[in-house]
């Protein structure tokens, strides 16, 4: 309950309004279904295919159009989607992060509220309270969650660690000690692929958590912690030093491309969300270890992927059935073990999941939850985009003072900092 209250506090979400019925616009009886997402990488694509298979089992006559726009974290997909929504050409259902990200799609204008579907499918009982709270915006549910991802994971090559007699770092001091040892041996200590511009901000979330703690980090998104705080300066200095241990080709690599460094034993550690676990699986790579990044023990930096229903969806009935599958036990069990995420529902069969995911499911129950900003849970999209851009620039500029001032300004622009 306390964990969920924290999410609740962070989100300053509005109260649930009256449950209103699903609208009746849209054509019935079509045999198509267009699903829009950015899931094209290994693990992502397999997970989605798994959920398509679950859908086809229930609705075999429907042809699914897999409308993907490649780019991790929705780098390219979000703009395409916004254009389609405002241009009156929406897909039947689309991927959106649970949380304040939904605001960017102007839900009251472009989406159907899903309150009655939540009720008829019993999701208000099958989903944890914190997730339900995260999904409410302006008093309604606008999307159905399919998973929970963890953003703050330190993946490491077991081969490299055991060959050098190392154990995962618990503190930043240990991290730098390990980094020096590995650098001297010609191994990339801290693997990064920041080609798409969100990955630096992603890794920095973990550094902020490790430096400010769960409460201090969460407060950055509610105004309780100021970005001018001396601990933010410290986090930026730490991160700047971490970046000095990355691969020289980082700007040319995406998150999954960078993961190859671990697979071929040329790199040691990477901070990435647990879709990396799905990607490793898709590459038949199992010699990886996982740990919380330095200072992150007991904190779960969370996000959730969900699916929404645009107004005037061409295949509305099929889209409603898609949402039913997405929120179902069978749908989530088909999707998550391949995707590298745990179910949003509380009743999935744990035996279907690998050792990493079983451990993540336990942490999800026991850890302090904080929201990821890069993946839509912590802040409105315009602020999240500024944060990502500022932290992308930091990789090359290394300018701590300027970066901290920009982060504070972004918080002011969002109306959260004074
Ligand atoms: C996240 C998304 C994950 C995964 C990742 C990399 O934003 O929530 O499902 O796809 O991006 O693309």
Tab-separated table of C-alpha atoms and ligand atoms in Angstrom:
chain	number	residue	atom	x	y	z
A	1	UNK	CA	0.000	0.000	0.000
A	2	UNK	CA	2.784	2.405	0.974
A	3	UNK	CA	4.539	1.623	-2.319
A	4	UNK	CA	1.430	2.364	-4.229
A	5	UNK	CA	0.863	5.549	-2.305
A	6	UNK	CA	4.271	6.714	-3.471
A	7	UNK	CA	3.268	6.329	-7.097
A	8	UNK	CA	0.066	8.002	-6.240
A	9	UNK	CA	1.852	10.972	-4.714
A	10	UNK	CA	4.220	11.277	-7.630
A	11	UNK	CA	1.499	11.365	-10.179
A	12	UNK	CA	-0.826	13.814	-8.458
A	13	UNK	CA	-3.569	12.145	-10.392
A	14	UNK	CA	-7.136	13.309	-10.505
A	15	UNK	CA	-9.879	11.325	-8.944
A	16	UNK	CA	-11.745	8.674	-10.850
A	17	UNK	CA	-14.975	10.036	-12.241
A	18	UNK	CA	-18.193	8.277	-12.964
A	19	UNK	CA	-17.940	5.185	-15.122
A	20	UNK	CA	-19.303	6.015	-18.533
A	21	UNK	CA	-20.260	3.527	-21.218
A	22	UNK	CA	-18.028	2.713	-24.176
A	23	UNK	CA	-19.184	4.946	-27.019
A	24	UNK	CA	-20.879	3.429	-30.012
A	25	UNK	CA	-19.073	5.138	-32.872
A	26	UNK	CA	-17.218	3.057	-35.462
A	27	UNK	CA	-18.013	0.317	-37.930
A	28	UNK	CA	-18.950	-3.156	-36.785
A	29	UNK	CA	-18.273	-6.452	-38.486
A	30	UNK	CA	-14.994	-5.690	-40.259
A	31	UNK	CA	-12.317	-8.375	-40.514
A	32	UNK	CA	-9.231	-6.222	-39.944
A	33	UNK	CA	-7.366	-4.949	-36.931
A	34	UNK	CA	-4.514	-2.457	-37.126
A	35	UNK	CA	-2.214	-2.435	-34.098
A	36	UNK	CA	0.309	0.391	-33.846
A	37	UNK	CA	3.519	0.049	-31.809
A	38	UNK	CA	7.303	0.474	-31.904
A	39	UNK	CA	8.031	-3.134	-31.127
A	40	UNK	CA	10.421	-4.274	-33.821
A	41	UNK	CA	13.534	-5.328	-31.866
A	42	UNK	CA	14.269	-8.880	-30.749
A	43	UNK	CA	12.061	-9.813	-27.791
A	44	UNK	CA	9.679	-6.938	-28.523
A	45	UNK	CA	8.584	-8.409	-31.861
A	46	UNK	CA	8.315	-11.927	-30.437
A	47	UNK	CA	6.210	-10.715	-27.510
A	48	UNK	CA	3.840	-8.871	-29.823
A	49	UNK	CA	3.574	-11.917	-32.085
A	50	UNK	CA	2.685	-13.946	-28.994
A	51	UNK	CA	-0.191	-11.628	-28.175
A	52	UNK	CA	-1.345	-11.647	-31.813
A	53	UNK	CA	-1.424	-15.448	-31.591
A	54	UNK	CA	-3.560	-15.234	-28.444
A	55	UNK	CA	-5.925	-12.901	-30.306
A	56	UNK	CA	-6.097	-15.151	-33.370
A	57	UNK	CA	-6.973	-18.075	-31.183
A	58	UNK	CA	-10.093	-16.258	-30.035
A	59	UNK	CA	-10.856	-14.415	-33.282
A	60	UNK	CA	-9.410	-16.472	-36.136
A	61	UNK	CA	-11.232	-14.597	-38.915
A	62	UNK	CA	-9.554	-11.254	-38.239
A	63	UNK	CA	-6.491	-10.153	-40.183
A	64	UNK	CA	-4.045	-8.260	-37.994
A	65	UNK	CA	-2.103	-5.415	-39.551
A	66	UNK	CA	1.121	-5.011	-37.596
A	67	UNK	CA	1.780	-1.290	-37.959
A	68	UNK	CA	5.170	-0.703	-36.386
A	69	UNK	CA	7.432	2.326	-36.509
A	70	UNK	CA	10.902	1.248	-35.384
A	71	UNK	CA	12.820	3.183	-32.743
A	72	UNK	CA	13.322	2.312	-29.083
A	73	UNK	CA	11.089	3.990	-26.497
A	74	UNK	CA	8.840	5.266	-29.296
A	75	UNK	CA	11.494	7.639	-30.661
A	76	UNK	CA	9.881	7.764	-34.101
A	77	UNK	CA	6.496	6.180	-33.453
A	78	UNK	CA	5.060	8.885	-31.209
A	79	UNK	CA	5.189	11.643	-33.839
A	80	UNK	CA	3.670	9.386	-36.515
A	81	UNK	CA	0.889	8.432	-34.156
A	82	UNK	CA	0.118	12.044	-33.205
A	83	UNK	CA	-0.145	12.950	-36.899
A	84	UNK	CA	-2.498	10.056	-37.552
A	85	UNK	CA	-4.716	10.926	-34.599
A	86	UNK	CA	-4.992	14.605	-35.408
A	87	UNK	CA	-5.369	13.824	-39.123
A	88	UNK	CA	-8.400	11.602	-38.509
A	89	UNK	CA	-6.646	8.404	-39.627
A	90	UNK	CA	-6.109	6.542	-36.347
A	91	UNK	CA	-4.947	2.934	-36.048
A	92	UNK	CA	-7.458	0.661	-34.303
A	93	UNK	CA	-5.332	0.528	-31.161
A	94	UNK	CA	-1.909	1.895	-30.231
A	95	UNK	CA	0.844	1.458	-27.690
A	96	UNK	CA	1.209	4.175	-25.064
A	97	UNK	CA	2.970	4.200	-21.710
A	98	UNK	CA	0.770	4.142	-18.649
A	99	UNK	CA	0.965	7.484	-16.882
A	100	UNK	CA	1.093	11.112	-17.891
A	101	UNK	CA	2.249	10.312	-21.440
A	102	UNK	CA	-1.415	9.884	-22.413
A	103	UNK	CA	-1.895	13.645	-21.984
A	104	UNK	CA	0.048	14.289	-25.184
A	105	UNK	CA	-2.650	12.539	-27.262
A	106	UNK	CA	-5.417	14.795	-25.942
A	107	UNK	CA	-7.534	11.832	-24.791
A	108	UNK	CA	-10.782	13.713	-24.283
A	109	UNK	CA	-10.667	14.739	-27.935
A	110	UNK	CA	-9.127	11.717	-29.654
A	111	UNK	CA	-9.665	8.639	-27.467
A	112	UNK	CA	-12.514	6.632	-26.009
A	113	UNK	CA	-12.616	6.254	-22.223
A	114	UNK	CA	-12.485	2.605	-21.203
A	115	UNK	CA	-14.132	2.706	-17.765
A	116	UNK	CA	-16.969	0.362	-18.652
A	117	UNK	CA	-14.567	-2.134	-20.240
A	118	UNK	CA	-12.478	-2.082	-17.065
A	119	UNK	CA	-15.607	-2.933	-15.133
A	120	UNK	CA	-16.951	-5.654	-17.401
A	121	UNK	CA	-13.517	-7.333	-17.694
A	122	UNK	CA	-12.884	-7.099	-13.961
A	123	UNK	CA	-9.587	-5.248	-14.411
A	124	UNK	CA	-10.299	-3.066	-11.421
A	125	UNK	CA	-9.783	-6.247	-9.389
A	126	UNK	CA	-7.101	-8.016	-11.482
A	127	UNK	CA	-4.654	-5.090	-11.531
A	128	UNK	CA	-2.698	-3.650	-8.586
A	129	UNK	CA	-4.004	-0.417	-7.148
A	130	UNK	CA	-0.865	1.556	-8.040
A	131	UNK	CA	-1.176	0.540	-11.694
A	132	UNK	CA	-4.849	1.486	-11.747
A	133	UNK	CA	-3.985	4.879	-10.312
A	134	UNK	CA	-1.242	5.376	-12.882
A	135	UNK	CA	-3.722	4.687	-15.676
A	136	UNK	CA	-6.274	7.275	-14.635
A	137	UNK	CA	-6.213	10.621	-16.318
A	138	UNK	CA	-8.898	13.276	-15.927
A	139	UNK	CA	-11.021	10.779	-14.081
A	140	UNK	CA	-10.989	7.982	-16.676
A	141	UNK	CA	-9.095	4.966	-17.882
A	142	UNK	CA	-7.813	5.519	-21.423
A	143	UNK	CA	-5.629	2.460	-21.978
A	144	UNK	CA	-5.224	-1.183	-20.967
A	145	UNK	CA	-1.870	-2.224	-19.469
A	146	UNK	CA	-0.147	-5.352	-20.793
A	147	UNK	CA	2.970	-5.385	-18.631
A	148	UNK	CA	5.296	-3.884	-16.063
A	149	UNK	CA	8.856	-3.119	-17.092
A	150	UNK	CA	11.741	-2.230	-14.839
A	151	UNK	CA	14.025	0.552	-16.085
A	152	UNK	CA	16.820	0.331	-13.487
A	153	UNK	CA	18.682	-2.873	-14.221
A	154	UNK	CA	22.442	-3.307	-14.524
A	155	UNK	CA	23.070	-6.116	-17.010
A	156	UNK	CA	26.514	-7.635	-16.966
A	157	UNK	CA	28.521	-10.248	-18.794
A	158	UNK	CA	29.032	-13.188	-16.446
A	159	UNK	CA	31.949	-14.317	-18.544
A	160	UNK	CA	33.786	-11.014	-18.129
A	161	UNK	CA	32.957	-10.764	-14.431
A	162	UNK	CA	34.045	-14.274	-13.525
A	163	UNK	CA	37.196	-14.129	-15.664
A	164	UNK	CA	38.212	-11.042	-13.690
A	165	UNK	CA	36.981	-12.215	-10.309
A	166	UNK	CA	34.450	-9.421	-10.022
A	167	UNK	CA	31.042	-9.057	-8.417
A	168	UNK	CA	28.450	-6.441	-9.467
A	169	UNK	CA	29.085	-3.007	-7.924
A	170	UNK	CA	26.813	-1.931	-5.068
A	171	UNK	CA	28.192	1.591	-4.869
A	172	UNK	CA	29.499	4.069	-7.390
A	173	UNK	CA	32.969	3.774	-5.811
A	174	UNK	CA	32.889	0.025	-6.522
A	175	UNK	CA	31.645	0.736	-10.040
A	176	UNK	CA	34.660	2.928	-10.789
A	177	UNK	CA	37.065	0.416	-9.277
A	178	UNK	CA	35.673	-2.338	-11.509
A	179	UNK	CA	35.685	0.038	-14.466
A	180	UNK	CA	39.396	0.793	-14.007
A	181	UNK	CA	40.242	-2.913	-13.751
A	182	UNK	CA	38.371	-3.731	-16.951
A	183	UNK	CA	39.569	-0.710	-18.884
A	184	UNK	CA	43.163	-1.779	-18.235
A	185	UNK	CA	42.300	-5.101	-19.875
A	186	UNK	CA	40.791	-3.528	-22.971
A	187	UNK	CA	37.187	-4.352	-22.045
A	188	UNK	CA	34.519	-1.643	-22.310
A	189	UNK	CA	33.355	-1.208	-18.694
A	190	UNK	CA	30.117	0.735	-19.282
A	191	UNK	CA	28.314	-0.082	-22.496
A	192	UNK	CA	26.111	2.620	-24.016
A	193	UNK	CA	24.204	2.976	-27.283
A	194	UNK	CA	22.666	6.455	-27.430
A	195	UNK	CA	21.873	6.779	-31.109
A	196	UNK	CA	18.182	7.474	-30.554
A	197	UNK	CA	18.590	10.168	-27.938
A	198	UNK	CA	16.671	8.648	-24.987
A	199	UNK	CA	19.215	6.139	-23.693
A	200	UNK	CA	21.391	8.634	-21.819
A	201	UNK	CA	18.396	9.987	-19.898
A	202	UNK	CA	17.407	6.399	-19.208
A	203	UNK	CA	20.748	5.517	-17.588
A	204	UNK	CA	20.758	8.821	-15.704
A	205	UNK	CA	17.435	7.925	-13.997
A	206	UNK	CA	19.349	5.127	-12.259
A	207	UNK	CA	22.176	7.476	-11.288
A	208	UNK	CA	19.664	9.944	-9.841
A	209	UNK	CA	17.978	7.154	-7.870
A	210	UNK	CA	21.351	5.879	-6.676
A	211	UNK	CA	22.326	9.347	-5.500
A	212	UNK	CA	19.083	10.869	-4.192
A	213	UNK	CA	17.296	7.697	-3.065
A	214	UNK	CA	13.725	6.750	-3.998
A	215	UNK	CA	12.056	9.670	-2.282
A	216	UNK	CA	14.539	12.257	-3.488
A	217	UNK	CA	14.250	10.979	-7.068
A	218	UNK	CA	10.452	10.797	-7.035
A	219	UNK	CA	10.357	14.336	-5.638
A	220	UNK	CA	12.105	15.645	-8.747
A	221	UNK	CA	8.863	15.040	-10.664
A	222	UNK	CA	6.523	16.556	-8.099
A	223	UNK	CA	8.522	19.617	-7.092
A	224	UNK	CA	9.422	18.224	-3.677
A	225	UNK	CA	13.061	17.951	-4.741
A	226	UNK	CA	14.545	20.870	-6.622
A	227	UNK	CA	16.790	20.207	-9.605
A	228	UNK	CA	19.170	22.771	-8.085
A	229	UNK	CA	19.798	20.319	-5.218
A	230	UNK	CA	23.489	19.597	-4.540
A	231	UNK	CA	22.763	15.870	-4.932
A	232	UNK	CA	21.753	16.470	-8.564
A	233	UNK	CA	25.148	18.126	-9.105
A	234	UNK	CA	26.744	15.070	-7.540
A	235	UNK	CA	24.717	12.719	-9.764
A	236	UNK	CA	25.742	14.645	-12.875
A	237	UNK	CA	29.408	14.488	-11.863
A	238	UNK	CA	29.124	10.746	-11.224
A	239	UNK	CA	27.393	10.191	-14.541
A	240	UNK	CA	29.979	12.275	-16.387
A	241	UNK	CA	32.678	10.022	-14.974
A	242	UNK	CA	30.700	6.880	-15.898
A	243	UNK	CA	30.396	8.101	-19.482
A	244	UNK	CA	34.193	8.300	-19.688
A	245	UNK	CA	34.176	4.472	-19.529
A	246	UNK	CA	31.854	3.874	-22.498
A	247	UNK	CA	32.485	2.410	-25.941
A	248	UNK	CA	33.686	4.995	-28.477
A	249	UNK	CA	30.993	4.000	-30.983
A	250	UNK	CA	28.118	4.685	-28.545
A	251	UNK	CA	26.539	7.407	-30.724
A	252	UNK	CA	26.185	4.933	-33.608
A	253	UNK	CA	24.440	2.212	-31.582
A	254	UNK	CA	20.876	1.621	-30.436
A	255	UNK	CA	20.124	-0.053	-27.062
A	256	UNK	CA	19.981	-3.509	-28.611
A	257	UNK	CA	23.008	-2.982	-30.854
A	258	UNK	CA	24.994	-1.957	-27.765
A	259	UNK	CA	23.910	-5.175	-26.026
A	260	UNK	CA	26.073	-7.023	-28.524
A	261	UNK	CA	29.113	-5.887	-26.510
A	262	UNK	CA	27.958	-8.102	-23.646
A	263	UNK	CA	27.203	-11.023	-25.930
A	264	UNK	CA	30.666	-11.026	-27.479
A	265	UNK	CA	32.430	-10.424	-24.157
A	266	UNK	CA	33.904	-7.092	-25.259
A	267	UNK	CA	31.813	-5.093	-22.820
A	268	UNK	CA	30.958	-5.620	-19.151
A	269	UNK	CA	27.947	-3.611	-17.908
A	270	UNK	CA	24.925	-1.851	-19.390
A	271	UNK	CA	22.106	0.015	-17.672
A	272	UNK	CA	18.921	-0.715	-19.625
A	273	UNK	CA	15.315	-1.690	-19.034
A	274	UNK	CA	14.363	-5.328	-18.810
A	275	UNK	CA	13.340	-5.491	-22.478
A	276	UNK	CA	17.079	-6.227	-22.689
A	277	UNK	CA	16.278	-9.583	-21.107
A	278	UNK	CA	13.770	-10.246	-23.913
A	279	UNK	CA	16.372	-9.212	-26.477
A	280	UNK	CA	19.062	-11.469	-24.962
A	281	UNK	CA	16.588	-14.357	-25.110
A	282	UNK	CA	15.848	-13.626	-28.756
A	283	UNK	CA	19.607	-13.859	-29.403
A	284	UNK	CA	19.855	-17.158	-27.513
A	285	UNK	CA	22.266	-15.477	-25.100
A	286	UNK	CA	21.919	-16.686	-21.541
A	287	UNK	CA	25.310	-15.940	-19.981
A	288	UNK	CA	24.201	-12.573	-18.594
A	289	UNK	CA	23.761	-11.489	-15.029
A	290	UNK	CA	21.583	-8.754	-13.567
A	291	UNK	CA	21.830	-6.504	-10.555
A	292	UNK	CA	20.458	-3.191	-9.424
A	293	UNK	CA	22.652	-0.262	-10.510
A	294	UNK	CA	24.796	1.269	-7.722
A	295	UNK	CA	22.674	2.647	-4.879
A	296	UNK	CA	19.428	1.303	-6.439
A	297	UNK	CA	18.852	-1.703	-4.152
A	298	UNK	CA	15.228	-1.964	-3.058
A	299	UNK	CA	13.995	0.575	-5.604
A	300	UNK	CA	11.996	-0.444	-8.680
A	301	UNK	CA	11.955	2.212	-11.423
A	302	UNK	CA	8.718	1.242	-13.101
A	303	UNK	CA	6.831	1.728	-16.327
A	304	UNK	CA	4.015	-0.014	-18.104
A	305	UNK	CA	3.030	-0.455	-21.751
A	306	UNK	CA	-0.650	-0.157	-22.502
A	307	UNK	CA	-3.034	-0.002	-25.465
A	308	UNK	CA	-5.592	2.695	-26.176
A	309	UNK	CA	-8.704	2.996	-28.343
A	310	UNK	CA	-8.907	6.014	-30.667
A	311	UNK	CA	-12.271	7.550	-31.445
A	312	UNK	CA	-13.412	6.628	-34.940
A	313	UNK	CA	-11.296	3.453	-35.037
A	314	UNK	CA	-12.121	1.761	-38.355
A	315	UNK	CA	-12.389	-1.696	-36.807
A	316	UNK	CA	-13.726	-0.730	-33.429
A	317	UNK	CA	-15.281	-4.059	-32.452
A	318	UNK	CA	-12.053	-5.886	-33.250
A	319	UNK	CA	-10.113	-3.246	-31.345
A	320	UNK	CA	-12.305	-3.744	-28.285
A	321	UNK	CA	-11.603	-7.472	-28.498
A	322	UNK	CA	-7.887	-6.690	-28.823
A	323	UNK	CA	-8.072	-4.719	-25.591
A	324	UNK	CA	-9.894	-7.636	-23.952
A	325	UNK	CA	-7.057	-9.969	-24.979
A	326	UNK	CA	-4.401	-7.443	-23.918
A	327	UNK	CA	-5.886	-7.260	-20.450
A	328	UNK	CA	-6.499	-10.998	-20.127
A	329	UNK	CA	-4.404	-13.581	-18.297
A	330	UNK	CA	-3.918	-15.595	-21.504
A	331	UNK	CA	-2.861	-12.510	-23.479
A	332	UNK	CA	-0.374	-11.364	-20.852
A	333	UNK	CA	1.050	-14.854	-20.411
A	334	UNK	CA	1.582	-15.098	-24.181
A	335	UNK	CA	3.214	-11.683	-24.370
A	336	UNK	CA	5.378	-11.074	-21.332
A	337	UNK	CA	7.739	-14.069	-21.100
A	338	UNK	CA	8.981	-13.201	-24.607
A	339	UNK	CA	8.876	-9.441	-24.185
A	340	UNK	CA	11.015	-9.551	-21.063
A	341	UNK	CA	8.429	-7.996	-18.778
A	342	UNK	CA	6.180	-9.166	-15.985
A	343	UNK	CA	2.396	-9.171	-16.165
A	344	UNK	CA	0.449	-6.102	-15.129
A	345	UNK	CA	-2.112	-8.575	-13.772
A	346	UNK	CA	-1.396	-10.223	-10.458
A	347	UNK	CA	-2.499	-13.753	-11.411
A	348	UNK	CA	-0.017	-14.879	-14.111
A	349	UNK	CA	1.629	-18.279	-13.819
A	350	UNK	CA	5.210	-17.618	-12.694
A	351	UNK	CA	6.416	-20.962	-14.059
A	352	UNK	CA	6.135	-19.466	-17.570
A	353	UNK	CA	8.796	-16.868	-16.790
A	354	UNK	CA	12.591	-17.106	-16.742
A	355	UNK	CA	14.707	-16.630	-13.617
A	356	UNK	CA	15.252	-12.915	-14.209
A	357	UNK	CA	11.518	-12.238	-14.603
A	358	UNK	CA	10.650	-14.298	-11.550
A	359	UNK	CA	13.049	-12.165	-9.535
A	360	UNK	CA	11.586	-8.984	-11.048
A	361	UNK	CA	8.080	-10.118	-10.064
A	362	UNK	CA	9.241	-10.512	-6.463
A	363	UNK	CA	10.937	-7.105	-6.457
A	364	UNK	CA	7.786	-5.528	-7.902
A	365	UNK	CA	5.938	-6.782	-4.818
A	366	UNK	CA	8.506	-5.790	-2.216
A	367	UNK	CA	10.479	-2.784	-3.521
A	368	UNK	CA	9.740	0.918	-3.328
A	369	UNK	CA	8.250	1.907	-6.683
A	370	UNK	CA	9.262	5.063	-8.491
A	371	UNK	CA	8.110	6.184	-11.961
A	372	UNK	CA	10.320	6.334	-15.045
A	373	UNK	CA	10.281	9.655	-16.872
A	374	UNK	CA	11.858	8.461	-20.112
A	375	UNK	CA	9.090	5.869	-20.400
A	376	UNK	CA	6.095	8.047	-19.751
A	377	UNK	CA	5.206	7.350	-16.133
A	378	UNK	CA	6.601	10.357	-14.251
A	379	UNK	CA	5.858	13.495	-16.239
A	380	UNK	CA	3.945	14.992	-19.125
A	381	UNK	CA	5.490	14.262	-22.515
A	382	UNK	CA	6.792	17.788	-23.196
A	383	UNK	CA	8.853	17.669	-19.973
A	384	UNK	CA	10.016	14.108	-20.615
A	385	UNK	CA	11.211	15.133	-24.090
A	386	UNK	CA	13.159	18.095	-22.685
A	387	UNK	CA	14.744	15.876	-20.034
A	388	UNK	CA	15.792	13.337	-22.698
A	389	UNK	CA	17.235	16.019	-24.988
A	390	UNK	CA	19.164	17.667	-22.155
A	391	UNK	CA	20.678	14.359	-21.062
A	392	UNK	CA	21.476	13.349	-24.657
A	393	UNK	CA	23.446	16.561	-25.050
A	394	UNK	CA	25.257	15.986	-21.752
A	395	UNK	CA	27.007	12.910	-23.179
A	396	UNK	CA	29.010	15.130	-25.502
A	397	UNK	CA	29.046	18.433	-23.587
A	398	UNK	CA	29.827	17.119	-20.102
A	399	UNK	CA	28.793	20.567	-18.873
A	400	UNK	CA	27.444	19.921	-15.366
A	401	UNK	CA	26.415	23.480	-14.461
A	402	UNK	CA	24.653	24.179	-17.749
A	403	UNK	CA	22.907	20.805	-17.722
A	404	UNK	CA	21.659	21.269	-14.170
A	405	UNK	CA	20.335	24.742	-15.016
A	406	UNK	CA	18.542	23.324	-18.082
A	407	UNK	CA	16.989	20.536	-16.002
A	408	UNK	CA	15.671	23.082	-13.510
A	409	UNK	CA	14.344	25.262	-16.342
A	410	UNK	CA	12.527	22.256	-17.855
A	411	UNK	CA	10.884	21.606	-14.498
A	412	UNK	CA	9.792	25.268	-14.361
A	413	UNK	CA	8.414	25.099	-17.906
A	414	UNK	CA	6.320	22.119	-16.845
A	415	UNK	CA	4.897	24.244	-14.045
A	416	UNK	CA	6.238	21.954	-11.325
A	417	UNK	CA	9.283	23.941	-10.071
A	418	UNK	CA	9.137	27.557	-8.983
B	1	LIG	C1	10.069	1.322	-23.800
B	1	LIG	C2	8.901	0.371	-23.868
B	1	LIG	C3	9.379	-1.028	-23.848
B	1	LIG	C4	10.496	-1.256	-24.848
B	1	LIG	C5	11.526	-0.138	-24.858
B	1	LIG	C6	12.547	-0.189	-25.962
B	1	LIG	O1	9.642	2.650	-23.839
B	1	LIG	O2	8.076	0.607	-22.763
B	1	LIG	O3	8.293	-1.872	-24.094
B	1	LIG	O4	9.949	-1.448	-26.059
B	1	LIG	O5	10.906	1.100	-24.911
B	1	LIG	O6	11.974	-0.001	-27.217
